[in-house]
Amino acid sequence: MTSIDTEQFERRLLEERERLLKSARYLHQENPGSMEDELGEISGGGAGDNHLADMATVTYDRELDQGLEEGVQQTLEQIDAALARIQDGTFGLCETCGKPIAPERLQAIPWTTRCIDDAKR
């Protein structure tokens, strides 16, 4: 059990969780259909060569968005785990050494699981 005022951290975690969920919804709205739908007649006739740059741009954008979505998903999982640690009384304790995580570190990254020394290792 830690002596940290977890209410403040719980609010911050819930706010960040909601912000990330909104970001994920936005990314899904940005890419609703297939790349072919987005580009129109990309595969039709002999005009395919005229759209190679467009196809590359759409592919890059989608891969970038997919990477962002994966990052959002990982952070959401970390936030959910931090909220669970608040509930079970282990929030703010390093999962490696068991010592309290510095409040400054928790302020910067409230879902962190390690103290700064163990994070450096």
Coordinates of N, CA, C and O in Angstrom, one line a residue:
M1 N 0.8 -1.2 0.0 CA 0.0 0.0 0.0 C 0.9 1.2 0.0 O 1.9 1.3 0.7
T2 N 0.6 2.2 -0.8 CA 1.3 3.4 -0.9 C 0.6 4.6 -0.2 O -0.6 4.5 0.1
S3 N 1.4 5.6 0.2 CA 0.8 6.8 0.9 C 0.4 7.9 -0.1 O 0.2 9.0 0.3
I4 N 0.4 7.6 -1.4 CA 0.1 8.6 -2.4 C -1.4 8.9 -2.4 O -2.2 8.0 -2.3
D5 N -1.7 10.1 -2.7 CA -3.1 10.5 -2.9 C -3.5 10.1 -4.3 O -3.3 10.7 -5.3
T6 N -4.2 8.9 -4.4 CA -4.4 8.3 -5.7 C -5.6 9.0 -6.4 O -5.8 8.8 -7.6
E7 N -6.4 9.7 -5.7 CA -7.6 10.3 -6.4 C -7.2 11.2 -7.5 O -7.8 11.2 -8.6
Q8 N -6.1 12.0 -7.3 CA -5.6 12.9 -8.3 C -5.1 12.1 -9.5 O -5.4 12.4 -10.7
F9 N -4.4 11.1 -9.2 CA -3.8 10.2 -10.3 C -5.0 9.5 -11.1 O -4.9 9.4 -12.3
E10 N -6.0 9.0 -10.3 CA -7.1 8.4 -11.0 C -7.8 9.3 -11.9 O -8.1 8.9 -13.0
R11 N -8.0 10.5 -11.5 CA -8.6 11.5 -12.4 C -7.8 11.8 -13.7 O -8.3 11.8 -14.8
R12 N -6.5 11.9 -13.5 CA -5.6 12.2 -14.6 C -5.6 11.0 -15.6 O -5.6 11.1 -16.8
L13 N -5.6 9.8 -15.0 CA -5.6 8.6 -15.8 C -6.9 8.4 -16.6 O -6.9 8.1 -17.8
L14 N -8.0 8.7 -16.0 CA -9.3 8.6 -16.6 C -9.4 9.7 -17.7 O -9.9 9.4 -18.8
E15 N -8.9 10.9 -17.5 CA -8.9 11.9 -18.5 C -8.0 11.6 -19.7 O -8.4 11.7 -20.9
E16 N -6.8 11.0 -19.4 CA -6.0 10.6 -20.5 C -6.6 9.4 -21.3 O -6.5 9.4 -22.5
R17 N -7.2 8.5 -20.6 CA -7.9 7.4 -21.2 C -8.9 7.9 -22.2 O -9.0 7.4 -23.3
E18 N -9.7 8.9 -21.8 CA -10.8 9.4 -22.6 C -10.2 10.1 -23.8 O -10.7 10.0 -25.0
R19 N -9.1 10.9 -23.6 CA -8.4 11.6 -24.7 C -7.9 10.6 -25.8 O -8.1 10.8 -27.0
L20 N -7.3 9.5 -25.3 CA -6.8 8.5 -26.2 C -7.9 7.8 -26.9 O -7.8 7.4 -28.1
L21 N -9.0 7.5 -26.3 CA -10.2 6.8 -26.9 C -10.7 7.7 -28.1 O -11.0 7.3 -29.1
K22 N -10.8 9.1 -27.8 CA -11.2 10.0 -28.9 C -10.2 10.0 -30.0 O -10.6 10.0 -31.2
S23 N -8.9 9.9 -29.7 CA -7.9 9.9 -30.8 C -8.1 8.6 -31.6 O -8.0 8.6 -32.9
A24 N -8.3 7.5 -31.0 CA -8.5 6.2 -31.7 C -9.8 6.3 -32.6 O -9.7 5.8 -33.7
R25 N -10.8 6.8 -32.1 CA -12.1 7.0 -32.9 C -11.8 7.9 -34.1 O -12.2 7.6 -35.2
Y26 N -11.0 8.9 -33.9 CA -10.7 9.8 -35.0 C -9.9 9.1 -36.1 O -10.2 9.2 -37.3
L27 N -8.9 8.3 -35.6 CA -8.1 7.5 -36.6 C -9.0 6.5 -37.4 O -8.7 6.3 -38.6
H28 N -9.9 5.9 -36.7 CA -10.8 5.0 -37.4 C -11.7 5.7 -38.4 O -11.9 5.2 -39.5
Q29 N -12.1 6.9 -38.1 CA -12.9 7.7 -39.0 C -12.1 8.2 -40.2 O -12.7 8.3 -41.3
E30 N -10.8 8.4 -40.0 CA -10.0 8.8 -41.1 C -9.8 7.7 -42.2 O -9.5 8.0 -43.3
N31 N -9.9 6.5 -41.8 CA -9.6 5.4 -42.7 C -10.8 4.4 -42.7 O -10.7 3.2 -42.4
P32 N -12.0 4.9 -43.2 CA -13.2 4.0 -43.1 C -13.2 2.9 -44.1 O -13.8 1.8 -43.8
G33 N -12.7 3.0 -45.3 CA -12.8 2.0 -46.3 C -11.4 1.5 -46.7 O -10.4 1.7 -46.1
S34 N -11.4 0.9 -47.9 CA -10.2 0.3 -48.4 C -9.4 1.5 -49.1 O -9.9 2.5 -49.4
M35 N -8.2 1.2 -49.4 CA -7.3 2.2 -50.1 C -7.9 2.4 -51.5 O -7.9 3.5 -52.0
E36 N -8.4 1.4 -52.1 CA -9.0 1.5 -53.4 C -10.2 2.4 -53.4 O -10.4 3.3 -54.3
D37 N -11.0 2.3 -52.4 CA -12.2 3.2 -52.2 C -11.7 4.7 -52.1 O -12.3 5.6 -52.7
E38 N -10.6 4.8 -51.4 CA -10.1 6.2 -51.1 C -9.6 6.8 -52.4 O -9.7 8.0 -52.6
L39 N -9.0 6.0 -53.2 CA -8.3 6.5 -54.4 C -9.2 6.4 -55.7 O -8.8 7.0 -56.7
G40 N -10.3 5.8 -55.6 CA -11.2 5.7 -56.8 C -10.7 4.6 -57.7 O -10.6 3.4 -57.3
E41 N -10.5 4.9 -59.0 CA -10.3 3.8 -60.0 C -8.8 3.4 -60.0 O -8.2 3.2 -61.1
I42 N -8.1 3.2 -58.9 CA -6.7 2.9 -58.9 C -6.3 1.7 -59.7 O -5.3 1.6 -60.3
S43 N -7.2 0.7 -59.7 CA -6.9 -0.6 -60.3 C -7.5 -0.7 -61.7 O -7.3 -1.7 -62.4
G44 N -8.1 0.3 -62.2 CA -8.8 0.2 -63.5 C -7.9 0.5 -64.7 O -7.1 1.4 -64.7
G45 N -8.1 -0.3 -65.7 CA -7.4 -0.1 -67.0 C -5.9 0.1 -66.9 O -5.3 -0.4 -66.1
G46 N -5.4 0.9 -67.9 CA -4.0 1.2 -67.9 C -3.6 2.5 -67.2 O -2.5 2.9 -67.2
A47 N -4.6 3.1 -66.5 CA -4.3 4.3 -65.8 C -3.6 4.1 -64.4 O -3.3 5.0 -63.7
G48 N -3.4 2.8 -64.0 CA -2.8 2.5 -62.7 C -1.5 3.2 -62.5 O -1.2 3.6 -61.4
D49 N -0.7 3.3 -63.5 CA 0.6 3.9 -63.4 C 0.5 5.4 -63.0 O 1.4 6.0 -62.4
N50 N -0.5 6.1 -63.4 CA -0.7 7.5 -63.1 C -1.0 7.7 -61.6 O -0.9 8.8 -61.1
H51 N -1.3 6.7 -60.9 CA -1.6 6.8 -59.5 C -0.6 6.2 -58.5 O -0.9 6.1 -57.3
L52 N 0.6 5.9 -58.9 CA 1.5 5.3 -58.0 C 1.9 6.2 -56.9 O 2.0 5.7 -55.7
A53 N 2.1 7.5 -57.2 CA 2.4 8.4 -56.1 C 1.3 8.5 -55.1 O 1.5 8.6 -53.9
D54 N 0.0 8.5 -55.6 CA -1.1 8.6 -54.8 C -1.2 7.4 -53.9 O -1.5 7.5 -52.7
M55 N -1.0 6.2 -54.5 CA -1.1 5.0 -53.7 C 0.0 4.9 -52.6 O -0.3 4.5 -51.5
A56 N 1.2 5.4 -53.0 CA 2.3 5.5 -52.0 C 1.9 6.4 -50.8 O 2.2 6.1 -49.7
T57 N 1.3 7.5 -51.1 CA 0.9 8.5 -50.1 C -0.2 7.9 -49.2 O -0.1 8.0 -48.0
V58 N -1.1 7.2 -49.8 CA -2.2 6.6 -49.0 C -1.6 5.5 -48.1 O -2.0 5.4 -47.0
T59 N -0.8 4.7 -48.7 CA -0.1 3.6 -48.0 C 0.6 4.1 -46.8 O 0.5 3.6 -45.6
Y60 N 1.4 5.2 -47.0 CA 2.2 5.8 -45.9 C 1.3 6.3 -44.8 O 1.5 6.1 -43.7
D61 N 0.3 7.1 -45.2 CA -0.7 7.6 -44.3 C -1.3 6.5 -43.4 O -1.5 6.7 -42.2
R62 N -1.7 5.5 -44.1 CA -2.4 4.4 -43.4 C -1.4 3.7 -42.4 O -1.8 3.3 -41.3
E63 N -0.2 3.5 -42.8 CA 0.8 2.8 -42.0 C 1.1 3.7 -40.8 O 1.2 3.2 -39.7
L64 N 1.2 5.0 -41.0 CA 1.4 5.9 -39.9 C 0.3 5.9 -38.9 O 0.5 5.8 -37.7
D65 N -0.9 5.9 -39.4 CA -2.1 5.9 -38.6 C -2.2 4.6 -37.8 O -2.5 4.5 -36.6
Q66 N -1.8 3.5 -38.5 CA -1.8 2.2 -37.8 C -0.8 2.2 -36.7 O -1.1 1.7 -35.6
G67 N 0.4 2.7 -36.9 CA 1.4 2.8 -35.8 C 0.9 3.7 -34.7 O 1.1 3.3 -33.5
L68 N 0.2 4.8 -35.0 CA -0.4 5.6 -33.9 C -1.4 4.9 -33.1 O -1.5 4.9 -31.9
E69 N -2.3 4.1 -33.9 CA -3.3 3.3 -33.2 C -2.7 2.3 -32.2 O -3.2 2.1 -31.1
E70 N -1.6 1.6 -32.7 CA -1.0 0.6 -31.8 C -0.4 1.3 -30.6 O -0.5 0.7 -29.5
G71 N 0.2 2.5 -30.7 CA 0.7 3.2 -29.6 C -0.4 3.6 -28.6 O -0.3 3.5 -27.4
V72 N -1.5 4.1 -29.2 CA -2.7 4.4 -28.4 C -3.2 3.2 -27.6 O -3.4 3.2 -26.4
Q73 N -3.3 2.0 -28.3 CA -3.8 0.8 -27.6 C -2.8 0.4 -26.5 O -3.3 0.0 -25.4
Q74 N -1.5 0.5 -26.7 CA -0.6 0.1 -25.7 C -0.7 1.0 -24.5 O -0.7 0.5 -23.3
T75 N -0.8 2.3 -24.7 CA -1.0 3.2 -23.6 C -2.3 3.0 -22.9 O -2.3 3.1 -21.6
L76 N -3.4 2.7 -23.6 CA -4.6 2.4 -23.0 C -4.5 1.2 -22.0 O -5.0 1.2 -20.9
E77 N -3.8 0.2 -22.5 CA -3.6 -1.0 -21.6 C -2.8 -0.6 -20.4 O -3.1 -1.1 -19.3
Q78 N -1.8 0.2 -20.5 CA -1.0 0.7 -19.4 C -1.8 1.5 -18.4 O -1.7 1.4 -17.2
I79 N -2.7 2.3 -19.0 CA -3.6 3.1 -18.1 C -4.6 2.2 -17.4 O -4.8 2.4 -16.1
D80 N -5.1 1.3 -18.1 CA -6.1 0.4 -17.4 C -5.4 -0.4 -16.3 O -5.9 -0.6 -15.2
A81 N -4.1 -0.8 -16.5 CA -3.4 -1.5 -15.5 C -3.1 -0.6 -14.3 O -3.1 -1.0 -13.2
A82 N -2.8 0.7 -14.6 CA -2.5 1.6 -13.5 C -3.8 1.8 -12.7 O -3.7 1.9 -11.4
L83 N -4.9 1.9 -13.3 CA -6.2 2.1 -12.6 C -6.5 0.8 -11.8 O -7.0 0.9 -10.6
A84 N -6.1 -0.3 -12.2 CA -6.3 -1.6 -11.4 C -5.3 -1.5 -10.2 O -5.7 -2.0 -9.1
R85 N -4.1 -1.0 -10.4 CA -3.2 -0.9 -9.3 C -3.7 0.1 -8.2 O -3.5 -0.1 -7.0
I86 N -4.4 1.1 -8.7 CA -5.0 2.0 -7.7 C -6.1 1.3 -6.9 O -6.1 1.4 -5.6
Q87 N -6.9 0.4 -7.5 CA -7.9 -0.3 -6.8 C -7.3 -1.3 -5.9 O -7.9 -1.5 -4.8
D88 N -6.2 -2.0 -6.2 CA -5.7 -3.0 -5.4 C -4.6 -2.5 -4.4 O -4.0 -3.2 -3.6
G89 N -4.3 -1.1 -4.4 CA -3.4 -0.5 -3.5 C -2.0 -0.6 -3.8 O -1.1 -0.3 -2.9
T90 N -1.6 -1.0 -5.0 CA -0.2 -1.1 -5.3 C 0.3 0.0 -6.2 O 1.4 0.0 -6.7
F91 N -0.6 1.0 -6.5 CA -0.2 2.1 -7.4 C 1.0 2.9 -6.7 O 0.9 3.2 -5.5
G92 N 2.0 3.2 -7.5 CA 3.1 4.0 -7.1 C 4.2 3.2 -6.5 O 5.2 3.7 -6.1
L93 N 4.1 1.8 -6.6 CA 5.2 1.0 -6.2 C 5.9 0.4 -7.4 O 5.2 -0.1 -8.3
C94 N 7.2 0.4 -7.4 CA 7.9 -0.2 -8.5 C 7.7 -1.7 -8.6 O 7.8 -2.4 -7.6
E95 N 7.3 -2.1 -9.8 CA 7.1 -3.6 -10.0 C 8.4 -4.4 -9.9 O 8.3 -5.6 -9.8
T96 N 9.5 -3.7 -10.1 CA 10.8 -4.5 -10.0 C 11.4 -4.6 -8.6 O 11.6 -5.7 -8.2
C97 N 11.5 -3.4 -8.0 CA 12.1 -3.4 -6.6 C 11.2 -3.3 -5.5 O 11.5 -3.5 -4.3
G98 N 9.9 -2.9 -5.8 CA 8.9 -2.7 -4.7 C 9.0 -1.4 -4.0 O 8.1 -1.2 -3.1
K99 N 10.0 -0.6 -4.3 CA 10.1 0.7 -3.6 C 9.1 1.7 -4.2 O 8.7 1.6 -5.4
P100 N 8.8 2.8 -3.5 CA 7.9 3.8 -4.0 C 8.5 4.5 -5.2 O 9.7 4.8 -5.2
I101 N 7.7 4.8 -6.2 CA 8.1 5.5 -7.4 C 8.0 7.0 -7.0 O 7.0 7.4 -6.3
A102 N 9.0 7.8 -7.4 CA 9.0 9.2 -7.0 C 7.8 9.9 -7.5 O 7.3 9.7 -8.7
P103 N 7.2 10.8 -6.7 CA 6.0 11.5 -7.1 C 6.2 12.3 -8.4 O 5.2 12.4 -9.2
E104 N 7.4 12.8 -8.6 CA 7.6 13.6 -9.8 C 7.5 12.7 -11.1 O 7.1 13.1 -12.1
R105 N 8.0 11.5 -10.9 CA 7.9 10.5 -12.0 C 6.4 10.2 -12.3 O 6.0 10.1 -13.5
L106 N 5.7 9.9 -11.3 CA 4.3 9.6 -11.4 C 3.5 10.8 -12.0 O 2.6 10.6 -12.8
Q107 N 3.9 12.0 -11.7 CA 3.3 13.2 -12.3 C 3.5 13.2 -13.8 O 2.6 13.6 -14.6
A108 N 4.7 12.9 -14.2 CA 5.1 12.9 -15.6 C 4.4 11.8 -16.4 O 3.9 11.9 -17.5
I109 N 4.5 10.6 -15.8 CA 3.9 9.4 -16.4 C 3.1 8.6 -15.4 O 3.7 7.6 -14.8
P110 N 1.9 8.9 -15.2 CA 1.1 8.3 -14.1 C 0.9 6.8 -14.3 O 0.5 6.1 -13.3
W111 N 1.1 6.2 -15.5 CA 0.9 4.8 -15.7 C 2.2 4.0 -15.6 O 2.2 2.8 -15.9
T112 N 3.3 4.7 -15.2 CA 4.6 4.0 -15.1 C 4.5 2.9 -14.1 O 3.8 3.0 -13.1
T113 N 5.3 1.9 -14.3 CA 5.4 0.7 -13.4 C 6.7 0.6 -12.7 O 6.8 -0.3 -11.9
R114 N 7.7 1.4 -13.1 CA 9.0 1.3 -12.5 C 9.5 2.6 -12.0 O 9.3 3.7 -12.6
C115 N 10.4 2.5 -10.9 CA 11.1 3.7 -10.5 C 12.1 4.1 -11.5 O 12.4 3.3 -12.4
I116 N 12.7 5.3 -11.4 CA 13.6 5.8 -12.4 C 14.8 4.9 -12.5 O 15.3 4.6 -13.6
D117 N 15.3 4.4 -11.4 CA 16.5 3.5 -11.4 C 16.3 2.2 -12.2 O 17.1 1.8 -13.0
D118 N 15.2 1.6 -11.9 CA 14.9 0.3 -12.6 C 14.5 0.6 -14.1 O 14.8 -0.2 -14.9
A119 N 13.9 1.7 -14.4 CA 13.6 2.1 -15.7 C 14.8 2.3 -16.6 O 14.8 2.0 -17.8
K120 N 15.8 2.8 -16.0 CA 17.1 3.0 -16.7 C 17.8 1.7 -17.0 O 18.6 1.7 -18.0
R121 N 17.6 0.7 -16.2 CA 18.3 -0.5 -16.4 C 17.8 -1.3 -17.5 O 17.3 -1.6 -18.3

